[in-house]
């Protein structure tokens, strides 16, 4: 090859600049700009080195072909290479390569080498032009594809057509019948290596400019690009068998006739039908069929409202009578809670896949109207199922996400979720995204809904290929979806199918779209249905007869009518039949807890010592830790010897003991491995070996469950949604999400409001996720002080005006009836107990913990091992066990509080010598409110006035939640006074001195025995 390159250099004595200068004026004119009325395709730099075309690249390619078979190249090249390799004089017996202009083989005269040079240059240039042309189709051919079923819009935001001009790459129409060798960067040749330019263009048009637009040349990996080219460029690759076409027709019939049946029976009901995009059903079934053939056993799906009932009926295969029941508003719900509209409900179903002849489980996640919010939830549940099944490569469990075009481009959580796709602790090894692109968002045109040409451009950030397809071509849809499933199986990366369609009705069936899109809907009214068009095509091809087609329609209509008649027999609506994540064997057969009692959450002293020793050690050999970390571990060792623990060690004890009991623990969030406040250090880093880490928690016991601790990306919305989904998969895992500061939880407010606080009421699905929200006013400003407890408490469902009836297991019944648990622990031991209680209860509720910051290293915020031994448990309130508690009748004031303000109150009380006059009671569990314990404790102080003290502002924090419940508890016999900061718009001041002054004022109010005198 070196000899060849030397020869080529001798063959081309002129530089590129010299060659341009010597070109004829006529030839240069042919390469000049194109008319302004048309926009031509421009080539771009490709990732493959072979596309950086030079003459030597081309000659080397011809030489390689000649070495393999001398007859595969033109005779002139054969003679030239024989001379070049045989040592003949370069000017003797050289036959120039042909101009390919139509002359026959025997008409080329022998010319000396130098005289032949312009012909060689022209041939090389023309072949490079063909390479550029091929690349132009590969890069931007999708802009020319016929994607819109309505034929009225362009995928770009420019109505000017985007033709691919021959002149733009240096060719013209006179070259159409010339023969060109096909480069290795394309598969259009099939078994042929030489084609005419006309045939090359025809094949490129068939591959890239029909009803499929392939967007993939931005992908960095050359192998992946080649894989896609092979799947779309190979001649005849999109052929289907008669059986496949008949199956596709049957699926189109089910999809179409289902919507028509609903329209006939419930014409005035909102159902967000699939009319205009009926090919979605065969699209999803193709993805599932192919994935099942590839070994997938479980599919987790998330989707919005559009077409959901159709997907439930024809993809998940929910019984039709159960779907039709949802339209009967007179049915009485058998389950407690609000329930949800029919187009939000989820479903879990295991069935036989007829194509692969394998069992497959399909789960469609319940979701709110908040578009795309379910995306990270699906990813989290998928990750959990992969984890529990040992599916480390994602070959058995896969996610499918459906999107609307406007939401896919408009909702930020889409971007956040995409960025989880390749992170080690969050990857699900590839998601198939299907965008139902009906080219409108409610009433908003695409031009007003996004700034990108396509709604799918977001997927380019993770190198996911994007397959645009015309929804009115079911065969193209079926092929593209098969390729998408194979891509995911081959590369375990995300892939997007952009299903370009239309919406035959308004946003819902009662909406009038002509108000805002008159031209589009005039065309839609003329549009023949996709089923009708496809059936006519197959009848013409002889695949089915008209009679067979009509019989299939009649058969499915009868299925719907029979199910409708059966649905009339239903008397009760069971929401629990729509569970998307059942927990086998966790509940009784009727879905109730197996017991309402909670065992002691304490553990043995030996276990505390053992876990403590692990927390204070490095269980890997030759592992060098940071000097500062050595001091932290030594401090832990001293605490274990003293039989006490601080906050970090108590957390270690809770996690370690649960792991030892076989409970998987997963902690996720920003910087959680070390801890925002450098207190946790669950992942140790070798100071001498980069990326070498040690997680001591996984060395507690040989048969323990695994501990997963993972720093998350800088996102709250998607990560909290992900962890929520992870917690859905199994009740036997403690899944925790920690905000970097509690203030930042509102970035994930949608997940908190729509899923965590109300998920069970809407979808009868319990969830045990734990939220750790660092909280406390410490002079750090308005964004690093408050986890906004007032918002969480406002969403609690316990009644402030009703004192619950005493009963056995009162505390557990309260927990079972609430929608979530809100606590603010003031001791490490109580933090330890509440974490363990979360797993030892026989049911699951979300747990919100307002965790401390300054208490992490507070000398008084330590607990004895005695408070964590067998027989101990979580304390819903902590009573005053000092002088005030010993002589309650002489106490003049009872201050109730929660969290770290307790330590500031007791310090100030001690300094003022009021330990016997003022009792301080801590309410550790705020919701459900401990009515029973608060009553029994306040009754002990009959002569004391009651004060609620908090460090938060009056319109924030706990006051508005606690006051009515305290009043109900004491029967309104005593007023509830307030000691705290004044109302304010921001959670905290950013001025340290102002913070100190505010704190002193609230302490003065709380501890001044005369401040409320004379008030009513």
Short mmCIF file of C-alpha atoms in Angstrom, two decimals, residues 107 132 136 173 198 342 378 539 560 593 646 739 855 858 905 953 994:
data_model
loop_
_atom_site.label_atom_id
_atom_site.label_comp_id
_atom_site.label_asym_id
_atom_site.label_seq_id
_atom_site.Cartn_x
_atom_site.Cartn_y
_atom_site.Cartn_z
CA UNK A 107 -12.36 2.62 -27.72
CA UNK A 132 -20.72 13.06 -0.87
CA UNK A 136 -25.94 13.81 1.98
CA UNK A 173 -27.72 15.20 -15.18
CA UNK A 198 -29.48 6.98 -11.57
CA UNK A 342 -60.09 5.85 33.35
CA UNK A 378 -40.97 3.88 34.66
CA UNK A 539 -56.90 -6.62 -1.18
CA UNK A 560 -66.77 -5.70 21.85
CA UNK A 593 -52.02 -6.16 56.05
CA UNK A 646 -24.21 10.29 66.63
CA UNK A 739 -32.15 16.33 48.90
CA UNK A 855 -27.16 18.41 65.05
CA UNK A 858 -23.84 18.66 68.19
CA UNK A 905 -34.70 25.98 74.18
CA UNK A 953 -41.83 31.84 60.54
CA UNK A 994 -30.45 39.28 61.91
#
